[in-house]
Short mmCIF file of C-alpha atoms in Angstrom, two decimals:
data_model
loop_
_atom_site.label_atom_id
_atom_site.label_comp_id
_atom_site.label_asym_id
_atom_site.label_seq_id
_atom_site.Cartn_x
_atom_site.Cartn_y
_atom_site.Cartn_z
CA UNK A 1 -4.98 13.85 -22.68
CA UNK A 2 -3.63 12.61 -26.00
CA UNK A 3 -4.42 8.94 -26.48
CA UNK A 4 -1.92 8.68 -29.30
CA UNK A 5 0.83 9.57 -26.85
CA UNK A 6 -0.10 6.83 -24.42
CA UNK A 7 1.87 3.58 -24.06
CA UNK A 8 4.80 5.35 -25.77
CA UNK A 9 8.44 5.35 -24.71
CA UNK A 10 7.82 8.65 -22.90
CA UNK A 11 5.02 7.02 -20.90
CA UNK A 12 7.39 4.32 -19.68
CA UNK A 13 10.05 6.91 -18.81
CA UNK A 14 7.55 8.83 -16.67
CA UNK A 15 6.38 5.60 -15.04
CA UNK A 16 9.92 4.39 -14.30
CA UNK A 17 10.96 7.70 -12.74
CA UNK A 18 7.78 7.77 -10.66
CA UNK A 19 8.40 4.14 -9.74
CA UNK A 20 11.92 5.05 -8.60
CA UNK A 21 10.39 7.70 -6.33
CA UNK A 22 7.99 5.11 -4.90
CA UNK A 23 10.80 2.56 -4.46
CA UNK A 24 12.80 5.14 -2.55
CA UNK A 25 9.80 6.00 -0.36
CA UNK A 26 9.39 2.33 0.57
CA UNK A 27 13.17 2.11 1.09
CA UNK A 28 13.02 4.99 3.58
CA UNK A 29 9.90 3.55 5.22
CA UNK A 30 11.61 0.17 5.71
CA UNK A 31 15.14 1.33 6.54
CA UNK A 32 14.46 1.17 10.27
CA UNK A 33 13.54 -2.53 10.07
CA UNK A 34 17.22 -3.55 10.10
CA UNK A 35 18.22 -0.80 12.55
CA UNK A 36 16.15 -1.86 15.53
CA UNK A 37 19.02 -2.84 17.82
CA UNK A 38 21.12 0.16 16.78
CA UNK A 39 18.18 2.51 17.34
CA UNK A 40 17.46 1.00 20.77
CA UNK A 41 21.04 1.67 21.84
CA UNK A 42 21.31 5.11 20.24
CA UNK A 43 18.11 6.48 21.80
CA UNK A 44 18.11 4.25 24.91
CA UNK A 45 14.53 3.10 24.30
CA UNK A 46 12.44 0.01 25.03
CA UNK A 47 10.94 -2.38 22.49
CA UNK A 48 7.54 -0.70 22.92
CA UNK A 49 9.05 2.70 22.16
CA UNK A 50 10.82 1.23 19.14
CA UNK A 51 7.53 -0.15 17.77
CA UNK A 52 6.10 3.37 18.07
CA UNK A 53 8.23 4.36 15.07
CA UNK A 54 6.35 1.82 12.90
CA UNK A 55 2.93 2.73 14.27
CA UNK A 56 3.57 6.44 13.83
CA UNK A 57 4.59 6.02 10.20
CA UNK A 58 1.52 3.88 9.43
CA UNK A 59 -0.75 6.36 11.18
CA UNK A 60 0.70 9.36 9.33
CA UNK A 61 0.61 7.53 6.01
CA UNK A 62 -3.03 6.54 6.45
CA UNK A 63 -4.17 9.92 7.79
CA UNK A 64 -2.53 11.84 4.93
CA UNK A 65 -4.08 9.89 2.05
CA UNK A 66 -7.16 12.09 1.62
CA UNK A 67 -5.28 15.41 1.99
CA UNK A 68 -2.67 14.18 -0.49
CA UNK A 69 -5.37 13.05 -2.93
CA UNK A 70 -6.99 16.49 -2.75
CA UNK A 71 -3.59 18.13 -3.30
CA UNK A 72 -2.90 15.98 -6.37
CA UNK A 73 -6.29 16.86 -7.89
CA UNK A 74 -5.52 20.55 -7.25
CA UNK A 75 -1.80 20.87 -8.06
CA UNK A 76 -1.06 17.81 -10.20
CA UNK A 77 0.98 14.68 -9.42
CA UNK A 78 4.36 16.10 -10.47
CA UNK A 79 4.28 18.95 -7.95
CA UNK A 80 3.12 16.75 -5.07
CA UNK A 81 5.63 13.99 -5.90
CA UNK A 82 8.42 16.58 -5.91
CA UNK A 83 7.26 17.80 -2.52
CA UNK A 84 7.27 14.24 -1.19
CA UNK A 85 10.80 13.59 -2.46
CA UNK A 86 12.07 16.77 -0.78
CA UNK A 87 10.32 15.97 2.52
CA UNK A 88 11.74 12.42 2.52
CA UNK A 89 15.26 13.67 1.82
CA UNK A 90 15.21 16.33 4.52
CA UNK A 91 13.55 14.12 7.14
CA UNK A 92 16.01 11.25 6.58
CA UNK A 93 18.83 13.75 6.90
CA UNK A 94 17.35 14.95 10.18
CA UNK A 95 16.98 11.35 11.36
CA UNK A 96 20.69 10.83 10.67
CA UNK A 97 21.59 13.53 13.22
CA UNK A 98 18.84 12.76 15.75
CA UNK A 99 20.21 11.98 19.20
CA UNK A 100 17.03 11.97 21.29
CA UNK A 101 13.91 9.85 21.05
CA UNK A 102 11.66 12.89 20.62
CA UNK A 103 13.73 14.27 17.74
CA UNK A 104 13.81 10.85 16.08
CA UNK A 105 10.02 10.53 16.37
CA UNK A 106 9.57 13.94 14.76
CA UNK A 107 11.87 12.93 11.88
CA UNK A 108 9.98 9.66 11.32
CA UNK A 109 6.71 11.61 11.32
CA UNK A 110 7.96 13.54 8.30
CA UNK A 111 9.28 10.34 6.69
CA UNK A 112 5.70 9.05 6.88
CA UNK A 113 4.46 12.33 5.42
CA UNK A 114 6.84 12.21 2.46
CA UNK A 115 6.01 8.54 1.91
CA UNK A 116 2.31 9.37 1.82
CA UNK A 117 2.88 11.94 -0.94
CA UNK A 118 4.27 9.45 -3.47
CA UNK A 119 2.03 6.49 -4.28
CA UNK A 120 -1.17 8.41 -5.11
CA UNK A 121 0.86 10.60 -7.49
CA UNK A 122 2.26 7.55 -9.25
CA UNK A 123 -1.19 6.04 -9.79
CA UNK A 124 -2.42 9.35 -11.21
CA UNK A 125 0.51 9.40 -13.66
CA UNK A 126 -0.24 5.83 -14.73
CA UNK A 127 -3.84 6.78 -15.48
CA UNK A 128 -2.74 9.85 -17.45
CA UNK A 129 0.00 8.22 -19.52
CA UNK A 130 -1.33 4.75 -20.34
CA UNK A 131 -4.37 3.64 -22.27
CA UNK A 132 -7.30 2.20 -20.27
CA UNK A 133 -6.46 -1.31 -21.46
CA UNK A 134 -2.91 -1.08 -20.07
CA UNK A 135 -3.68 0.68 -16.78
CA UNK A 136 -4.65 -2.48 -14.80
CA UNK A 137 -1.45 -4.29 -15.79
CA UNK A 138 0.78 -1.31 -15.04
CA UNK A 139 -1.02 -0.64 -11.74
CA UNK A 140 -0.61 -4.21 -10.52
CA UNK A 141 3.05 -4.17 -11.55
CA UNK A 142 3.62 -0.91 -9.71
CA UNK A 143 2.65 -2.09 -6.24
CA UNK A 144 4.82 -5.24 -6.02
CA UNK A 145 7.85 -3.59 -7.64
CA UNK A 146 7.57 -0.63 -5.30
CA UNK A 147 7.27 -2.88 -2.26
CA UNK A 148 10.56 -4.52 -3.21
CA UNK A 149 12.11 -1.36 -1.79
CA UNK A 150 11.80 -3.11 1.57
CA UNK A 151 14.11 -5.88 0.34
CA UNK A 152 16.47 -3.41 -1.29
CA UNK A 153 16.80 -1.58 2.03
CA UNK A 154 17.85 -4.63 4.04
CA UNK A 155 21.31 -5.55 2.74
CA UNK A 156 22.84 -2.11 2.02
CA UNK A 157 21.52 -0.57 5.24
CA UNK A 158 22.78 -3.50 7.31
CA UNK A 159 26.21 -3.06 5.73
CA UNK A 160 26.09 0.72 6.14
CA UNK A 161 25.28 0.55 9.85
CA UNK A 162 28.20 -1.78 10.52
CA UNK A 163 30.74 0.00 8.29
CA UNK A 164 29.68 3.65 8.33
CA UNK A 165 27.71 4.09 11.52
CA UNK A 166 24.26 5.56 12.08
CA UNK A 167 24.78 9.13 10.84
CA UNK A 168 26.65 8.34 7.64
CA UNK A 169 24.32 5.46 6.80
CA UNK A 170 21.22 7.64 6.96
CA UNK A 171 22.92 10.53 5.21
CA UNK A 172 23.78 8.18 2.34
CA UNK A 173 20.13 7.10 2.21
CA UNK A 174 19.03 10.74 2.22
CA UNK A 175 21.41 11.49 -0.67
CA UNK A 176 19.47 9.05 -2.86
CA UNK A 177 16.51 11.38 -2.45
CA UNK A 178 18.42 14.16 -4.19
CA UNK A 179 18.86 11.97 -7.27
CA UNK A 180 15.18 11.09 -7.36
CA UNK A 181 14.17 14.73 -6.86
CA UNK A 182 16.20 15.83 -9.87
CA UNK A 183 14.87 12.92 -11.97
CA UNK A 184 11.25 13.84 -11.18
CA UNK A 185 11.98 17.48 -11.95
CA UNK A 186 13.60 16.61 -15.30
CA UNK A 187 11.47 13.78 -16.67
CA UNK A 188 7.99 13.72 -15.11
CA UNK A 189 5.08 15.49 -16.78
CA UNK A 190 1.52 15.41 -15.49
CA UNK A 191 0.14 14.53 -18.93
CA UNK A 192 1.62 13.83 -22.39
CA UNK A 193 1.13 17.45 -23.48
CA UNK A 194 1.21 19.28 -20.18
CA UNK A 195 4.15 19.49 -17.78
CA UNK A 196 1.81 20.63 -15.01
CA UNK A 197 -1.96 20.56 -14.62
CA UNK A 198 -4.07 22.41 -12.10
CA UNK A 199 -7.52 21.65 -10.74
CA UNK A 200 -10.14 23.73 -9.02
CA UNK A 201 -9.01 25.83 -6.02
CA UNK A 202 -9.10 24.02 -2.68
CA UNK A 203 -11.94 25.88 -0.99
CA UNK A 204 -13.81 24.11 1.79
CA UNK A 205 -16.83 23.95 -0.48
CA UNK A 206 -14.87 22.23 -3.26
CA UNK A 207 -13.19 19.86 -0.80
CA UNK A 208 -16.55 18.81 0.66
CA UNK A 209 -18.02 18.41 -2.81
CA UNK A 210 -15.10 16.28 -4.05
CA UNK A 211 -15.05 14.05 -0.97
CA UNK A 212 -18.83 13.64 -0.95
CA UNK A 213 -19.00 12.82 -4.67
CA UNK A 214 -16.12 10.34 -4.42
CA UNK A 215 -17.53 8.56 -1.37
CA UNK A 216 -21.09 8.62 -2.70
CA UNK A 217 -20.21 6.37 -5.63
CA UNK A 218 -20.53 2.72 -4.57
CA UNK A 219 -17.55 1.86 -6.80
CA UNK A 220 -15.30 3.94 -4.54
CA UNK A 221 -16.64 2.19 -1.45
CA UNK A 222 -16.23 -1.19 -3.10
CA UNK A 223 -12.59 -0.28 -3.88
CA UNK A 224 -12.13 0.86 -0.25
CA UNK A 225 -13.30 -2.45 1.20
CA UNK A 226 -11.34 -4.45 -1.37
CA UNK A 227 -8.16 -2.68 -0.25
CA UNK A 228 -9.15 -3.06 3.41
CA UNK A 229 -9.72 -6.82 3.35
CA UNK A 230 -6.92 -8.01 1.05
CA UNK A 231 -3.79 -6.23 2.26
CA UNK A 232 -3.56 -6.30 6.03
CA UNK A 233 -2.59 -9.95 6.60
CA UNK A 234 0.55 -9.77 4.44
CA UNK A 235 1.43 -6.30 5.73
CA UNK A 236 1.20 -7.40 9.37
CA UNK A 237 3.40 -10.44 8.72
CA UNK A 238 5.96 -8.54 6.69
CA UNK A 239 6.07 -5.38 8.77
CA UNK A 240 6.24 -6.64 12.34
CA UNK A 241 4.66 -9.90 13.49
CA UNK A 242 5.65 -12.49 10.86
CA UNK A 243 9.10 -13.27 12.22
CA UNK A 244 7.98 -13.58 15.88
CA UNK A 245 4.95 -15.67 14.83
CA UNK A 246 7.05 -18.20 12.95
CA UNK A 247 9.91 -18.40 15.47
CA UNK A 248 8.00 -18.15 18.76
CA UNK A 249 4.52 -19.25 17.70
CA UNK A 250 5.38 -22.06 15.25
CA UNK A 251 8.89 -22.79 16.62
CA UNK A 252 10.70 -22.61 13.30
CA UNK A 253 14.37 -21.76 13.06
CA UNK A 254 15.28 -18.12 12.54
CA UNK A 255 16.71 -18.97 9.12
CA UNK A 256 13.48 -20.67 8.01
CA UNK A 257 11.41 -17.76 9.31
CA UNK A 258 13.48 -15.41 7.16
CA UNK A 259 13.02 -17.72 4.18
CA UNK A 260 9.25 -17.71 4.68
CA UNK A 261 9.12 -13.91 4.68
CA UNK A 262 11.27 -13.83 1.55
CA UNK A 263 8.92 -16.32 -0.13
CA UNK A 264 6.00 -14.05 0.72
CA UNK A 265 7.69 -11.12 -1.03
CA UNK A 266 8.38 -13.33 -4.07
CA UNK A 267 4.69 -14.33 -4.11
CA UNK A 268 3.74 -10.65 -4.05
CA UNK A 269 5.98 -9.86 -7.01
CA UNK A 270 4.87 -12.87 -9.08
CA UNK A 271 1.16 -12.41 -8.36
CA UNK A 272 1.13 -8.74 -9.37
CA UNK A 273 1.49 -9.11 -13.14
CA UNK A 274 -0.67 -12.28 -13.15
CA UNK A 275 -3.54 -10.44 -11.44
CA UNK A 276 -2.99 -7.42 -13.69
CA UNK A 277 -3.53 -9.54 -16.79
CA UNK A 278 -6.48 -11.32 -15.15
CA UNK A 279 -8.45 -8.18 -14.32
CA UNK A 280 -7.46 -6.63 -17.64
CA UNK A 281 -9.10 -9.58 -19.41
CA UNK A 282 -12.02 -9.84 -16.98
CA UNK A 283 -12.76 -6.30 -15.71
CA UNK A 284 -16.35 -7.17 -14.89
CA UNK A 285 -15.36 -9.78 -12.30
CA UNK A 286 -12.93 -7.86 -10.13
CA UNK A 287 -14.85 -8.28 -6.89
CA UNK A 288 -15.25 -12.00 -7.61
CA UNK A 289 -11.46 -12.31 -7.89
CA UNK A 290 -11.05 -10.47 -4.55
CA UNK A 291 -13.65 -12.65 -2.82
CA UNK A 292 -11.89 -15.83 -4.02
CA UNK A 293 -8.45 -14.59 -2.92
CA UNK A 294 -9.58 -13.47 0.54
CA UNK A 295 -11.55 -16.69 1.07
CA UNK A 296 -8.39 -18.63 0.21
CA UNK A 297 -6.38 -16.58 2.73
CA UNK A 298 -8.98 -17.26 5.43
CA UNK A 299 -9.01 -21.02 4.70
CA UNK A 300 -5.21 -21.34 4.82
CA UNK A 301 -4.92 -19.32 8.04
CA UNK A 302 -7.67 -21.47 9.58
CA UNK A 303 -5.75 -24.65 8.77
CA UNK A 304 -2.52 -23.25 10.28
CA UNK A 305 -4.18 -21.91 13.44
CA UNK A 306 -6.28 -25.07 13.97
CA UNK A 307 -3.36 -27.44 13.40
CA UNK A 308 -2.61 -29.49 16.55
CA UNK A 309 0.73 -28.19 17.76
CA UNK A 310 3.02 -26.58 15.21
CA UNK A 311 1.98 -26.51 11.56
CA UNK A 312 4.38 -28.44 9.28
CA UNK A 313 6.89 -26.41 7.26
CA UNK A 314 5.15 -27.09 3.94
CA UNK A 315 1.91 -25.66 5.35
CA UNK A 316 3.69 -22.48 6.41
CA UNK A 317 5.08 -22.19 2.87
CA UNK A 318 1.54 -22.44 1.50
CA UNK A 319 0.44 -19.81 4.03
CA UNK A 320 2.98 -17.15 3.03
CA UNK A 321 2.38 -17.73 -0.68
CA UNK A 322 -1.41 -17.41 -0.41
CA UNK A 323 -1.21 -14.47 2.01
CA UNK A 324 1.34 -12.80 -0.27
CA UNK A 325 -1.17 -12.77 -3.14
CA UNK A 326 -3.36 -10.52 -1.01
CA UNK A 327 -0.81 -7.70 -1.31
CA UNK A 328 -1.17 -7.09 -5.07
CA UNK A 329 -4.86 -8.06 -4.89
CA UNK A 330 -5.39 -4.88 -2.86
CA UNK A 331 -4.43 -2.91 -5.99
CA UNK A 332 -7.65 -4.11 -7.64
CA UNK A 333 -9.42 -1.57 -5.44
CA UNK A 334 -7.65 1.24 -7.30
CA UNK A 335 -8.94 -0.11 -10.61
CA UNK A 336 -12.49 0.20 -9.26
CA UNK A 337 -11.71 3.83 -8.40
CA UNK A 338 -10.45 4.45 -11.94
CA UNK A 339 -13.64 3.20 -13.56
CA UNK A 340 -15.97 4.84 -11.01
CA UNK A 341 -14.69 8.44 -10.84
CA UNK A 342 -13.94 11.26 -13.31
CA UNK A 343 -10.34 12.44 -13.71
CA UNK A 344 -10.85 15.66 -11.72
CA UNK A 345 -11.45 13.73 -8.48
CA UNK A 346 -9.54 10.55 -9.26
CA UNK A 347 -6.70 11.17 -6.80
CA UNK A 348 -9.11 12.15 -4.03
CA UNK A 349 -10.96 8.86 -4.47
CA UNK A 350 -7.64 6.99 -4.69
CA UNK A 351 -6.54 8.55 -1.40
CA UNK A 352 -9.77 7.41 0.26
CA UNK A 353 -9.17 3.84 -0.89
CA UNK A 354 -5.44 3.81 -0.12
CA UNK A 355 -5.98 4.51 3.57
CA UNK A 356 -8.18 1.43 3.96
CA UNK A 357 -5.51 -1.28 3.93
CA UNK A 358 -3.19 0.71 6.17
CA UNK A 359 -6.02 1.37 8.64
CA UNK A 360 -6.70 -2.37 8.78
CA UNK A 361 -2.97 -3.12 9.11
CA UNK A 362 -2.49 -0.60 11.92
CA UNK A 363 -5.51 -1.97 13.77
CA UNK A 364 -4.20 -5.52 13.47
CA UNK A 365 -0.62 -4.63 14.47
CA UNK A 366 -1.89 -3.01 17.67
CA UNK A 367 -4.49 -5.71 18.40
CA UNK A 368 -1.98 -8.56 18.01
CA UNK A 369 0.38 -6.86 20.46
CA UNK A 370 -2.38 -6.29 23.02
CA UNK A 371 -3.66 -9.86 22.75
CA UNK A 372 -0.13 -11.28 23.09
CA UNK A 373 0.35 -9.31 26.31
CA UNK A 374 -2.97 -10.51 27.73
CA UNK A 375 -2.72 -14.18 26.71
CA UNK A 376 0.83 -14.94 27.80
CA UNK A 377 2.20 -14.73 24.25
CA UNK A 378 -0.41 -16.93 22.54
CA UNK A 379 0.21 -16.24 18.86
CA UNK A 380 -2.71 -18.40 17.74
CA UNK A 381 -5.09 -16.30 19.80
CA UNK A 382 -3.49 -13.07 18.65
CA UNK A 383 -3.52 -13.94 14.95
CA UNK A 384 -7.17 -14.99 15.24
CA UNK A 385 -8.03 -11.30 15.54
CA UNK A 386 -7.79 -11.21 11.75
CA UNK A 387 -11.17 -12.96 11.50
CA UNK A 388 -12.87 -9.81 12.80
CA UNK A 389 -11.56 -7.72 9.92
CA UNK A 390 -12.05 -10.48 7.33
CA UNK A 391 -15.71 -10.82 8.34
CA UNK A 392 -16.27 -7.07 8.19
CA UNK A 393 -14.42 -6.67 4.89
CA UNK A 394 -16.05 -9.59 3.09
CA UNK A 395 -19.55 -8.47 4.08
CA UNK A 396 -18.81 -4.95 2.84
CA UNK A 397 -17.28 -6.13 -0.44
CA UNK A 398 -20.38 -8.19 -1.16
CA UNK A 399 -22.67 -5.35 -0.11
CA UNK A 400 -21.03 -2.73 -2.34
CA UNK A 401 -20.57 -5.19 -5.19
CA UNK A 402 -24.39 -5.39 -5.34
CA UNK A 403 -24.74 -1.60 -5.10
CA UNK A 404 -22.09 -0.95 -7.76
CA UNK A 405 -23.80 -3.29 -10.19
CA UNK A 406 -27.11 -1.57 -9.49
CA UNK A 407 -25.50 1.83 -10.22
CA UNK A 408 -24.13 0.63 -13.55
CA UNK A 409 -27.52 -0.83 -14.47
CA UNK A 410 -29.17 2.50 -13.61
CA UNK A 411 -26.65 4.85 -15.23
CA UNK A 412 -25.54 2.82 -18.25
CA UNK A 413 -27.92 -0.04 -19.09
CA UNK A 414 -26.23 -0.61 -22.45
CA UNK A 415 -22.90 -1.17 -20.71
CA UNK A 416 -24.61 -3.56 -18.30
CA UNK A 417 -26.16 -5.49 -21.17
CA UNK A 418 -22.80 -5.81 -22.91
CA UNK A 419 -20.90 -7.06 -19.89
CA UNK A 420 -23.62 -8.46 -17.57
CA UNK A 421 -22.35 -6.75 -14.45
CA UNK A 422 -19.49 -4.85 -12.87
CA UNK A 423 -16.99 -5.84 -10.21
#
């Protein structure tokens, strides 16, 4: 890696092309959000079957993080990102022509697979192309900008469904994948002076060694639990349950519910660069920042859920803003991975951490649905399930914060003396 080549114009070109691939992955992931009614009619399915699309994609995304991380460490981010772009393009094309529920499920499975092959690659490219001082800022910009793909998907896909119909709308979306594929092929290099890099062969022995070494380091586990505890509340609201909670649980108007979800996305995008600068200036207090943010989320949710009757509109605004900050805060976990693992297993460790938030989100999405069914649609009871995961996550963050600091003190006492702690 050539440090002199980092933070250059070429670095930003590579990042922007990779970011376009990530934006498109989120676009494809979210394109079904505005197609629920059309999909129900096309495949003649119930609401429960429709929600299976979302659960399947989350499950595939989460399950593939470690295999994708291993593949990136072996074949390099460029090759895996190209593979993801191709899979997304083909699977969206197949979804365009799907006429049965089973075929549509199979297509969405591969959409989840292609989606899973993008983000880890982008983080690896950021670490290769930018100097250590710039990586936190770029990383915390990457997540919020990429997640805006969900917003980008809403308006054009709504128009496309009404004007072009199902097949042409999804074919148009798939065509965007061809542009991204060619851009990755033309402009992305694994490192400043290497178009492609290759790691050790993927034998079972090497896989076990890489996974064991990554998981053994308490910094990786601290990053895992940071990602786990920060992300799921905003993901659950934005992905499925936010709109019903506000309209049916808090009795807001549909327009105000939509405004609240938009405000949450704005909070995500504004908080990203702010947190990036904060952890860049205070890298030894990353877990403290996470603990403060999650505690704030818990306090605000407690006020809303304990409010007699419906919470006032201003309180719901505070809720979505504070919860929204948890989205980019989850990216702090990846910065722990960066400073706790060598380059040759960085993507494997990143994959381990990246599955944490989606595992928590999937668990909460399912649990909220089950509790709603068993409590006669009591949203306050259903949303209270979050306390289980907050309690688990906060305990684990504190636990591995202590262990990570002890590891730094043991392995690098001079570094400890200079900075008086890690995390």
